[in-house]
Short mmCIF file of N, CA and C in Angstrom, two decimals:
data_model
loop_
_atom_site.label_atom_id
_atom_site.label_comp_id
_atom_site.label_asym_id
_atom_site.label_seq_id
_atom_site.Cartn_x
_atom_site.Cartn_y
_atom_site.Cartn_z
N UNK A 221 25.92 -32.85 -104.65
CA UNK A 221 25.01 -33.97 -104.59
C UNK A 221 25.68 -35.08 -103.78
N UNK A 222 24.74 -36.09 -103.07
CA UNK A 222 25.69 -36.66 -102.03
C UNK A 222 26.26 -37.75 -103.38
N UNK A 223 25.88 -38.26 -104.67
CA UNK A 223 26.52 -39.32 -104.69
C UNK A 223 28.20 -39.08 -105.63
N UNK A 224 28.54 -37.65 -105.90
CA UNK A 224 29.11 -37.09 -106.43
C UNK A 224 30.29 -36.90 -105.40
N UNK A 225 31.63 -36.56 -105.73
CA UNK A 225 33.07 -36.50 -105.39
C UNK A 225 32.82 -35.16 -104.46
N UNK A 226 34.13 -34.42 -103.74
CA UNK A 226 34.26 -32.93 -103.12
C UNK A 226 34.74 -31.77 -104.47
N UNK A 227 34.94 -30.70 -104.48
CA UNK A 227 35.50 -30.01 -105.11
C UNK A 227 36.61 -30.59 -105.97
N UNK A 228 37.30 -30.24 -106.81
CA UNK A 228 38.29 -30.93 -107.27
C UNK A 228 39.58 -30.03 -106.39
N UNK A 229 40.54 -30.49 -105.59
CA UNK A 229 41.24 -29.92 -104.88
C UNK A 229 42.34 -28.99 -105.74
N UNK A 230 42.68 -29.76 -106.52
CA UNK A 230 44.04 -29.29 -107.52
C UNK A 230 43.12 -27.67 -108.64
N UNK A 231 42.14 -27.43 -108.66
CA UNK A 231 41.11 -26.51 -109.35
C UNK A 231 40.84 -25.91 -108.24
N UNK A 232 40.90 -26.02 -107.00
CA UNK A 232 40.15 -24.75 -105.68
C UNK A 232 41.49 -24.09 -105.56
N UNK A 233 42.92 -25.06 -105.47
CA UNK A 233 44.05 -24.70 -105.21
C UNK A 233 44.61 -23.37 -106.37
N UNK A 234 44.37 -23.57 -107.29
CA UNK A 234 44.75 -22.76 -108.55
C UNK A 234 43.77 -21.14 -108.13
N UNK A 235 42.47 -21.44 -108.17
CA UNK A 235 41.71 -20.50 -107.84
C UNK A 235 42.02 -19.50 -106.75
N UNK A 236 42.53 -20.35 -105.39
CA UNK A 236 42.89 -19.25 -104.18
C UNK A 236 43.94 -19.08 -104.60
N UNK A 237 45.18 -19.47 -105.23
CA UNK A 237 46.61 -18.94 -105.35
C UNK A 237 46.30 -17.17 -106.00
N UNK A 238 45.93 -17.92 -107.32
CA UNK A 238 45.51 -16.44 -108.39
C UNK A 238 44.81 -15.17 -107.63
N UNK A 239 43.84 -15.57 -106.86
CA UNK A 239 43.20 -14.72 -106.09
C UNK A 239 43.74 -14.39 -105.10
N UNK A 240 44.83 -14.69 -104.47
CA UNK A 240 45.54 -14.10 -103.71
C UNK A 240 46.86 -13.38 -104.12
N UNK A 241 47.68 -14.27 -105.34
CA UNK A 241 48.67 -13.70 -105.75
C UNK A 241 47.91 -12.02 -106.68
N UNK A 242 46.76 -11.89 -106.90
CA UNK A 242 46.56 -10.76 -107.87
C UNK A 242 46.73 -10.43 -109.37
N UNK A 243 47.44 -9.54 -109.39
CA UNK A 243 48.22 -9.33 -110.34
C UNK A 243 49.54 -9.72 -111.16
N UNK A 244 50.28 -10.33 -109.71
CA UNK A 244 51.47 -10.81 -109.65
C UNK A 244 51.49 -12.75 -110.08
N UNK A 245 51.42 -12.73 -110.89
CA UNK A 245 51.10 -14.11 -111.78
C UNK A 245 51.96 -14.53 -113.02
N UNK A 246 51.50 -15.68 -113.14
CA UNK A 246 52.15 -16.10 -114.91
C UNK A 246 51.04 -16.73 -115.58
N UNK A 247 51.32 -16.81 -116.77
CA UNK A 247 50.61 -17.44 -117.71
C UNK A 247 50.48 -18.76 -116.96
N UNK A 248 49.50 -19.29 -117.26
CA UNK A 248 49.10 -20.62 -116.70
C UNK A 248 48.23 -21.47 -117.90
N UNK A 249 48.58 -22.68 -118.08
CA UNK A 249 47.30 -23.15 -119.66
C UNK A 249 48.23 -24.38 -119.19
N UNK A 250 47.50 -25.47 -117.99
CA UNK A 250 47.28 -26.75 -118.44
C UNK A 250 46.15 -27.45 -118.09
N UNK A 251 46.64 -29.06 -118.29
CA UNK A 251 44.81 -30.15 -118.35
C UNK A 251 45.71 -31.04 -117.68
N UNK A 252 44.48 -31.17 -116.55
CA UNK A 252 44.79 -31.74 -115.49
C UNK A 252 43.35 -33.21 -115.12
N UNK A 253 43.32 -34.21 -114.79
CA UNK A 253 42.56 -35.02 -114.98
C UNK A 253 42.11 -35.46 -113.86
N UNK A 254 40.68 -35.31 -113.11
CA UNK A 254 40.41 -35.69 -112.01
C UNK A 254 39.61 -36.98 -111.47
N UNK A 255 39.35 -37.70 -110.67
CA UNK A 255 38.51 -38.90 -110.42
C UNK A 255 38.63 -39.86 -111.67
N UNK A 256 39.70 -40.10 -112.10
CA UNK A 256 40.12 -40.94 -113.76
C UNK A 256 38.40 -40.41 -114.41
N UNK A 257 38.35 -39.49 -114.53
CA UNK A 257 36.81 -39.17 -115.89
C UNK A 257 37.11 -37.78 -116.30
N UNK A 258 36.69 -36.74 -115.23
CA UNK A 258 36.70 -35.54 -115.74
C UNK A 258 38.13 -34.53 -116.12
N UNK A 259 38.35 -34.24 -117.51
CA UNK A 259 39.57 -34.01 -117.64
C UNK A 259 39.25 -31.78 -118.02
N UNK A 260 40.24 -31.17 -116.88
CA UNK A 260 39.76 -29.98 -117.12
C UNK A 260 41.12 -29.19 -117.92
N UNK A 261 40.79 -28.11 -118.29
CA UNK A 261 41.93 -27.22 -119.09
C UNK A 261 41.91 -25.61 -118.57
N UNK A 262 42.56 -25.15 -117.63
CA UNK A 262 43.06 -24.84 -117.35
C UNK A 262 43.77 -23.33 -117.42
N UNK A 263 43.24 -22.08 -117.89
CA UNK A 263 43.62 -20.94 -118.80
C UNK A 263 43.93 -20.05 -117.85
N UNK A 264 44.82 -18.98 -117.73
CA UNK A 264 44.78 -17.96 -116.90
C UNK A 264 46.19 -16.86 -118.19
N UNK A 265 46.14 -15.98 -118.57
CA UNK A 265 46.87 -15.18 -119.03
C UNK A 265 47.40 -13.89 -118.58
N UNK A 266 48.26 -13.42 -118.80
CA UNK A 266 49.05 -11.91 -118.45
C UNK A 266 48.32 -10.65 -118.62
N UNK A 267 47.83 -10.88 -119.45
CA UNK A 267 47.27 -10.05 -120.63
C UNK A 267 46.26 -9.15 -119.76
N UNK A 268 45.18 -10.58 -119.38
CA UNK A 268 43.95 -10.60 -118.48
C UNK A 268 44.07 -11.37 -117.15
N UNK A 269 45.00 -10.86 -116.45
CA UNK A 269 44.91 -11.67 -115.00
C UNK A 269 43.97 -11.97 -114.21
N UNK A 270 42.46 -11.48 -114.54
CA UNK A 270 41.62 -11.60 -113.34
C UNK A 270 40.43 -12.28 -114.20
N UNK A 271 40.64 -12.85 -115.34
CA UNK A 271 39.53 -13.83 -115.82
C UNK A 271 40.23 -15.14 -116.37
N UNK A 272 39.96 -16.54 -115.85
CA UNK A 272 40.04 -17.61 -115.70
C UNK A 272 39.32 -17.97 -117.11
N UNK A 273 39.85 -18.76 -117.54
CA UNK A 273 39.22 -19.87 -118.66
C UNK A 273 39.11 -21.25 -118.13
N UNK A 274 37.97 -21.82 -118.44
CA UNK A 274 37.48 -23.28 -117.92
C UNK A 274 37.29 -24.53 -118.78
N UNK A 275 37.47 -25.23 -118.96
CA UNK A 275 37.22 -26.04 -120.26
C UNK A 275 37.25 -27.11 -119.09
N UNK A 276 35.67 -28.01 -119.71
CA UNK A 276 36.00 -29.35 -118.62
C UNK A 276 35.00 -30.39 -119.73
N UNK A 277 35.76 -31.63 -119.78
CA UNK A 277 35.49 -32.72 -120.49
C UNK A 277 34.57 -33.98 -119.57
N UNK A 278 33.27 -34.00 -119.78
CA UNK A 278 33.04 -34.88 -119.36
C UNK A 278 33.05 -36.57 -119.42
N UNK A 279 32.99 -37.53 -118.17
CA UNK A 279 33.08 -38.99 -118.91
C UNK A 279 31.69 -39.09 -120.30
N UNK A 280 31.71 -40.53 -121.15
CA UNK A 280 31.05 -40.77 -121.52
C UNK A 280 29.50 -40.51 -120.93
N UNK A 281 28.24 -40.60 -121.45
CA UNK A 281 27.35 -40.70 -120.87
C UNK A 281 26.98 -41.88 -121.65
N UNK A 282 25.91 -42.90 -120.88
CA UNK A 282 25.57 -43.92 -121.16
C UNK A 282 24.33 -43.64 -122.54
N UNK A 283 24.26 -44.22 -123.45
CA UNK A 283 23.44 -44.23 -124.37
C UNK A 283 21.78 -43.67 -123.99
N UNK A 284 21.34 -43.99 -122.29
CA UNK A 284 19.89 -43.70 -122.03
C UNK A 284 19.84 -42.63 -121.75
N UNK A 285 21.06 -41.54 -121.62
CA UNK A 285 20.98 -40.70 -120.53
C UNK A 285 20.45 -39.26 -121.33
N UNK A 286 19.88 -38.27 -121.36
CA UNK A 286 19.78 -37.10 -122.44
C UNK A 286 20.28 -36.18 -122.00
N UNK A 287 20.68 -35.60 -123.10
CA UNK A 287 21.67 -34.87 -123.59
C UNK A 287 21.32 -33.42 -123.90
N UNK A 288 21.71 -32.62 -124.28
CA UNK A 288 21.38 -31.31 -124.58
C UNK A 288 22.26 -30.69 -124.91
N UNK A 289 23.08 -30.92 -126.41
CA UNK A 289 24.44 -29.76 -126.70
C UNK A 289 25.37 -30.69 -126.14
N UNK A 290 25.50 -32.09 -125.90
CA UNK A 290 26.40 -32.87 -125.09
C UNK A 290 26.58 -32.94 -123.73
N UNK A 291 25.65 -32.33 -123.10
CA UNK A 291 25.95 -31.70 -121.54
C UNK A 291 24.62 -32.33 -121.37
N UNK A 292 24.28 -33.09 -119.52
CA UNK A 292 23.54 -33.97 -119.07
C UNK A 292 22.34 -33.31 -119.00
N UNK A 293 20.60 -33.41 -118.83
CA UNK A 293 19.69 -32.05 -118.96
C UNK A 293 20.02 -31.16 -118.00
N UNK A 294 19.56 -29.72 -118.31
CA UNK A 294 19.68 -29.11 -117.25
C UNK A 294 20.84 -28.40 -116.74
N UNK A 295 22.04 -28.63 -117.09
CA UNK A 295 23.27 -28.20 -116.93
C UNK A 295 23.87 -26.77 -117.02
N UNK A 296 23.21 -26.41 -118.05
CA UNK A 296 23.38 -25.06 -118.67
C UNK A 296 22.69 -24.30 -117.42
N UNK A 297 21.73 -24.56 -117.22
CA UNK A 297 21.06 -23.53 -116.23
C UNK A 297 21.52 -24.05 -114.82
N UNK A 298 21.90 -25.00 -114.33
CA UNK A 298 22.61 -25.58 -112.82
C UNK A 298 24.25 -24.32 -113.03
N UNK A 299 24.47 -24.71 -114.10
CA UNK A 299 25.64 -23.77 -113.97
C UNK A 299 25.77 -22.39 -114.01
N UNK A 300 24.58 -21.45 -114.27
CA UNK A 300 23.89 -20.08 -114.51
C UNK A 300 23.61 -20.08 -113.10
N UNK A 301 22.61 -20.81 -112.34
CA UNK A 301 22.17 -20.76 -111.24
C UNK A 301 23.40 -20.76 -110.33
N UNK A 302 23.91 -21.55 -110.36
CA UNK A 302 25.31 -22.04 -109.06
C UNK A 302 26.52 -20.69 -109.21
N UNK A 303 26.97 -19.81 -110.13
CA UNK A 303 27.42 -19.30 -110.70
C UNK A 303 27.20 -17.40 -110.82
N UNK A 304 26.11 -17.67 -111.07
CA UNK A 304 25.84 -16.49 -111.44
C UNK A 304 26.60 -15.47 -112.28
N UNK A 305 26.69 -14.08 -111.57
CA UNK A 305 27.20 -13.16 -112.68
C UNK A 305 28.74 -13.46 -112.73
N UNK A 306 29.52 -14.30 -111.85
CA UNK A 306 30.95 -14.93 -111.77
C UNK A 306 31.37 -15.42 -113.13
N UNK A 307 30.12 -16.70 -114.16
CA UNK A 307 30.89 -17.27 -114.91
C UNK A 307 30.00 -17.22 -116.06
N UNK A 308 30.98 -16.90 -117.13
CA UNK A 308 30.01 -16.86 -118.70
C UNK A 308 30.34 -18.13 -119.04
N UNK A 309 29.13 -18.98 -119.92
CA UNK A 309 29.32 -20.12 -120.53
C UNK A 309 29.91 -19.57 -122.19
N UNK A 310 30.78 -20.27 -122.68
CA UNK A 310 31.58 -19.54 -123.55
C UNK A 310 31.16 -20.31 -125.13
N UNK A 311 30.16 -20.16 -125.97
CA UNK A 311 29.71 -21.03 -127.00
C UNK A 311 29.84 -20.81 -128.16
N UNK A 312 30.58 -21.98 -128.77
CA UNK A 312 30.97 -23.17 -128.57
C UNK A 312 31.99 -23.50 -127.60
N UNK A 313 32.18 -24.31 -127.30
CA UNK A 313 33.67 -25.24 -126.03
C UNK A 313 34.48 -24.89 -126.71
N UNK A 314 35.38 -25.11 -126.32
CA UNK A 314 36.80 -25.25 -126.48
C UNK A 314 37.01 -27.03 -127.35
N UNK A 315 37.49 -27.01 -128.37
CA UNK A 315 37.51 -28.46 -129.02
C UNK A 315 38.01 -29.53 -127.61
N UNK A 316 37.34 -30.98 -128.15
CA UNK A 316 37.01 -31.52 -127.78
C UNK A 316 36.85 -31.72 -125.91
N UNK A 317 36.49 -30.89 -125.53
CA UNK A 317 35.45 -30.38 -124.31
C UNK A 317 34.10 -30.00 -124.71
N UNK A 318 33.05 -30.42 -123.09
CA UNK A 318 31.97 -30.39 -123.35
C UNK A 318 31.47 -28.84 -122.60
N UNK A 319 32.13 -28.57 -121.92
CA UNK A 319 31.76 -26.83 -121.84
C UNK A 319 32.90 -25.86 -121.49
N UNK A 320 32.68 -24.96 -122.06
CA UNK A 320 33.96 -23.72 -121.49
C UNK A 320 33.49 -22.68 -120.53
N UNK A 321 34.31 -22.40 -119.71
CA UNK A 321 33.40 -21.14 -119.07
C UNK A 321 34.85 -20.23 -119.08
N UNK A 322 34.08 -18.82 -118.66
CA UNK A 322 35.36 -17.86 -118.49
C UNK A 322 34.82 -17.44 -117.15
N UNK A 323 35.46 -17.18 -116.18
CA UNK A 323 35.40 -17.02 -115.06
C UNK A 323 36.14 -15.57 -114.56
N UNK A 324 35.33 -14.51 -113.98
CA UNK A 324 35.77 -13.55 -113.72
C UNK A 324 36.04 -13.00 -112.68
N UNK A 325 37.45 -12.97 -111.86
CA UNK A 325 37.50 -13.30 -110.75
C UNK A 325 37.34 -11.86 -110.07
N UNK A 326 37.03 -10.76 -110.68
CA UNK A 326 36.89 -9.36 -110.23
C UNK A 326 35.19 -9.40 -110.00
N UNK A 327 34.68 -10.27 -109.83
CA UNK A 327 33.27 -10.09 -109.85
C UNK A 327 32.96 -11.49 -108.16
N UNK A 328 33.81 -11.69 -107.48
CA UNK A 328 34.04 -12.62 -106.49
C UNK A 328 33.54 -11.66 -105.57
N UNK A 329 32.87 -12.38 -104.44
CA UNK A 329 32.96 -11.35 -103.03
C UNK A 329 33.54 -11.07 -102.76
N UNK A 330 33.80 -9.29 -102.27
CA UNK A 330 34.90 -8.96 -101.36
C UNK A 330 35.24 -10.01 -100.02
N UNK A 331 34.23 -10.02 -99.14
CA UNK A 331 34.40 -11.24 -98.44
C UNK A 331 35.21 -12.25 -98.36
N UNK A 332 36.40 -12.25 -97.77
CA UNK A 332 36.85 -13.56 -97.64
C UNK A 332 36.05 -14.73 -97.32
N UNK A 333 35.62 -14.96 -96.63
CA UNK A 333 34.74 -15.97 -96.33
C UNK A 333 33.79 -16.61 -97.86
N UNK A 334 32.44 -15.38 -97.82
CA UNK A 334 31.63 -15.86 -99.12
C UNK A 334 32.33 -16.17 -99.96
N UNK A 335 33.85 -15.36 -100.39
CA UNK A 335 35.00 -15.41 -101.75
C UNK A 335 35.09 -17.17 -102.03
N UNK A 336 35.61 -17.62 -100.35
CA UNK A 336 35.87 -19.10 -100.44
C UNK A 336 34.69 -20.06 -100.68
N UNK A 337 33.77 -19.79 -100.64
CA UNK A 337 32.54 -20.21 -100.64
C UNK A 337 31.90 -20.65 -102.15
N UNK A 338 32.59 -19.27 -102.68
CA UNK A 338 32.15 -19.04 -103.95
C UNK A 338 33.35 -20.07 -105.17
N UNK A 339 34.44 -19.55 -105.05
CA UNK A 339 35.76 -20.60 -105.20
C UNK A 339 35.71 -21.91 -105.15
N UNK A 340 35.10 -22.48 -104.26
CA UNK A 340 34.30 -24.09 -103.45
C UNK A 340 33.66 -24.73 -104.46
N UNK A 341 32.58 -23.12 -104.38
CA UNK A 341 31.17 -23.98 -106.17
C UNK A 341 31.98 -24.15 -107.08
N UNK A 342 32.60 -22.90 -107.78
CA UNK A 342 33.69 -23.16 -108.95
C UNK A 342 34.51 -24.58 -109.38
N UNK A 343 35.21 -24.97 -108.35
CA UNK A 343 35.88 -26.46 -108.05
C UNK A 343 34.92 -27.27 -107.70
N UNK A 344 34.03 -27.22 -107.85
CA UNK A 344 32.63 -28.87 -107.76
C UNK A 344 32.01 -27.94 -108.81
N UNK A 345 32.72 -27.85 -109.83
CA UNK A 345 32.13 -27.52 -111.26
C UNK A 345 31.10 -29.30 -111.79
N UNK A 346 32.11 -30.48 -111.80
CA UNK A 346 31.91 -31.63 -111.57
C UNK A 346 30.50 -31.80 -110.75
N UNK A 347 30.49 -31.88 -110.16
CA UNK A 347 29.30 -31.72 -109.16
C UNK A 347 28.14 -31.05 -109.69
N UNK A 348 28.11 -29.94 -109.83
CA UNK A 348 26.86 -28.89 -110.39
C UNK A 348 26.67 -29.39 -112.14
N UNK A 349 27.97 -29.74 -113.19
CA UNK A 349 27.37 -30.68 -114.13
C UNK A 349 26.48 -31.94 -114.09
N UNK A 350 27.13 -32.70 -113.65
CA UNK A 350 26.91 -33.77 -113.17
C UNK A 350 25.88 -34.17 -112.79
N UNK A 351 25.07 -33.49 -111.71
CA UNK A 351 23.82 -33.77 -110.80
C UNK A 351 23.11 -32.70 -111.73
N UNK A 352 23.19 -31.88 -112.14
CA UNK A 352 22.06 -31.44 -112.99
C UNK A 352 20.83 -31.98 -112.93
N UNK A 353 21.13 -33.54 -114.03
CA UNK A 353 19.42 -34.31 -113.65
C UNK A 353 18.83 -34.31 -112.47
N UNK A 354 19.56 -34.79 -111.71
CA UNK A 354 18.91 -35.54 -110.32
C UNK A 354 18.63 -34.24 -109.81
N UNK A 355 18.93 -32.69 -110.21
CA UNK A 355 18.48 -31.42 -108.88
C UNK A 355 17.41 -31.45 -109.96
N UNK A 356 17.23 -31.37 -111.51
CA UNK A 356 15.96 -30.95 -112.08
C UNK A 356 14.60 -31.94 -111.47
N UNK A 357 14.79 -33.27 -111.74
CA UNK A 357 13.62 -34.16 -111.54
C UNK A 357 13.42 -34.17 -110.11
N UNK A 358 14.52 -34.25 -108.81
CA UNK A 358 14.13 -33.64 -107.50
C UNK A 358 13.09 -32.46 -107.58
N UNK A 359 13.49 -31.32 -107.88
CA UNK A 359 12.68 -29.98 -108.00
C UNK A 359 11.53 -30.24 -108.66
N UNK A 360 11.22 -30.93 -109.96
CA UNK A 360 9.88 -31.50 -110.35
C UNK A 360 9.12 -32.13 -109.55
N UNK A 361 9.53 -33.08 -108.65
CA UNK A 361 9.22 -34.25 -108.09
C UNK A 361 8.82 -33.71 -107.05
N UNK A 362 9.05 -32.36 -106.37
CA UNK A 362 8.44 -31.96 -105.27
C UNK A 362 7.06 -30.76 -105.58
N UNK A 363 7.48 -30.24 -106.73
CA UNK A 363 6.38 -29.49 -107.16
C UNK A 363 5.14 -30.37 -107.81
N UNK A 364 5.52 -31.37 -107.98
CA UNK A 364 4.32 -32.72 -108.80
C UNK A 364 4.47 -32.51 -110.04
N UNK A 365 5.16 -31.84 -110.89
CA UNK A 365 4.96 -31.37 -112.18
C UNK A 365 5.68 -32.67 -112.76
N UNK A 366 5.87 -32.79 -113.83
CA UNK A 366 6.65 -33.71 -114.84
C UNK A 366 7.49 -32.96 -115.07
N UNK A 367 8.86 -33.27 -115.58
CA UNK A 367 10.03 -32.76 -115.90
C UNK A 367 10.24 -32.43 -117.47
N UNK A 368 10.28 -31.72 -118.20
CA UNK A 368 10.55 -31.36 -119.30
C UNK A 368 11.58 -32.64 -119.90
N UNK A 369 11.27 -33.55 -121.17
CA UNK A 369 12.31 -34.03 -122.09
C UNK A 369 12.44 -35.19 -121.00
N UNK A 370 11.74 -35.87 -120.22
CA UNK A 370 12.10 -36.83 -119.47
C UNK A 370 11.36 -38.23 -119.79
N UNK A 371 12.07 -39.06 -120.03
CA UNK A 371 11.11 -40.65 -120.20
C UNK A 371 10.98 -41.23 -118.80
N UNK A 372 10.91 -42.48 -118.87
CA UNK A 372 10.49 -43.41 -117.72
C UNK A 372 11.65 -43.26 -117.34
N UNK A 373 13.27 -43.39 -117.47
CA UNK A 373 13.69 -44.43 -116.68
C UNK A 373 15.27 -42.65 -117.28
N UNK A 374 15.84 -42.12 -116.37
CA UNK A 374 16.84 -41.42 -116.43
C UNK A 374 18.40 -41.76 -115.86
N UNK A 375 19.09 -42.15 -116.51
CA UNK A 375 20.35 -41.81 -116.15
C UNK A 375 21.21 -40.65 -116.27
N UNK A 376 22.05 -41.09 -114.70
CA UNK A 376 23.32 -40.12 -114.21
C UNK A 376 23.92 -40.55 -113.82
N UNK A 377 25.28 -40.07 -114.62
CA UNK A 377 26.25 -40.60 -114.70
C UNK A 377 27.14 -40.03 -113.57
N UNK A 378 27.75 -41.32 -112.91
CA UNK A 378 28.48 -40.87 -111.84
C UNK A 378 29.77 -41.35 -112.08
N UNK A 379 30.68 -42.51 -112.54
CA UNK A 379 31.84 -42.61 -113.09
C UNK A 379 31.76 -43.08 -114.43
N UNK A 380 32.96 -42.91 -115.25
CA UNK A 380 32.97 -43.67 -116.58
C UNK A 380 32.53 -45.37 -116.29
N UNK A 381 31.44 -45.82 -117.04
CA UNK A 381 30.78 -46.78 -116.57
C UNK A 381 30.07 -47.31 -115.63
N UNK A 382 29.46 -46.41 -114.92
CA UNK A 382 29.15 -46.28 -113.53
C UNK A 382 27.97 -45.06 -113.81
N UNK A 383 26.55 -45.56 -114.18
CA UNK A 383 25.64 -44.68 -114.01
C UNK A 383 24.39 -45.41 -112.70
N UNK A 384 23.66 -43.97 -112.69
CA UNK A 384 22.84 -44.42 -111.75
C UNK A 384 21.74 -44.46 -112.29
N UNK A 385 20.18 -45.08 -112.14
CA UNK A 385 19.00 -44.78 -113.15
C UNK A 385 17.72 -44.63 -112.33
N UNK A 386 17.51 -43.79 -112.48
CA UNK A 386 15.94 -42.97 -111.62
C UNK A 386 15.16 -43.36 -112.60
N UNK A 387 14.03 -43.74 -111.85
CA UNK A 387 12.73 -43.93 -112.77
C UNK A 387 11.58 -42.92 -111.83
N UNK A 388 11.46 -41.60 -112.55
CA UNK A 388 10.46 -40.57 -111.81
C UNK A 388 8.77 -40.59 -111.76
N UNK A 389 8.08 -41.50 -110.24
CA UNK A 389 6.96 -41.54 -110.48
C UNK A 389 5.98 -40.61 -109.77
#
């Protein structure tokens, strides 16, 4: 979404290492904190080298904004859609995170190219949460329909304290 950050660099970086190193890896499990809001965690094990664990904490959302399971509307399915058969949403989170995913990196394009492409979405995880609202009520807004669970006036949140507010007419 344009009003949203790039990929998170330090999360694309982790992704191509693993996927290139293979098999040949270590345990990996930390939380790393990006744009001072979104704080992610980090999983990769021995055990299972080729599936990723995701845990990502979002900022506050402002009191107007709705919610669904703690996650902004729409989210669940922005991240099904963007994602596909790559990432399971893992339910419940991981304590105090607002979603977990497990990420399976044997299910990536052979493709180098699409692979990076695909890696790209993964790291603007941020991004595809985030804008959720604004792609649902866009997509309403062009079909004429009304948006499911929507009042007058919607916020999205773009930094801790820093929302934006659509009013969809």
């Amino acid at each position: 979404m344009i009003l949203l950050q790039s990929p998170s660099r330090f999360l694309l970086q982790i992704l191509k290492d693993r996927v290139v190193s293979g098999d040949k890896g270590v345990d990996i499990d930390c939380h790393t904190v990006e744009f001072d809001d979104v704080r992610y965690h980090i999983q990769f094990s021995m055990r299972n080298p080729k599936v990723m664990v995701l845990s990502v904490a979002l900022p506050l959302a402002p009191p107007e904004a709705i919610l669904h399971d703690g996650l902004p509307l729409g989210a669940i399915d922005a991240i099904k859609a963007a994602y596909g058969a790559v990432v399971q949403i893992l339910d419940p989170p991981k304590d105090c995170f607002d979603v977990t995913m497990k990420i399976n990196l044997t299910k990536l394009p052979t493709d180098e190219e699409q692979r990076n492409v695909v890696l790209t979405r993964i790291a603007s995880v941020r991004e595809v949460v985030l804008g959720a609202p604004l792609k649902l009520l866009l997509r309403h807004l062009a079909s004429k329909t009304v948006a499911p669970n929507v009042d007058k006036l919607v916020a999205l949140v773009h930094r801790p304290n820093e929302s934006f507010f659509l009013a969809p007419q």
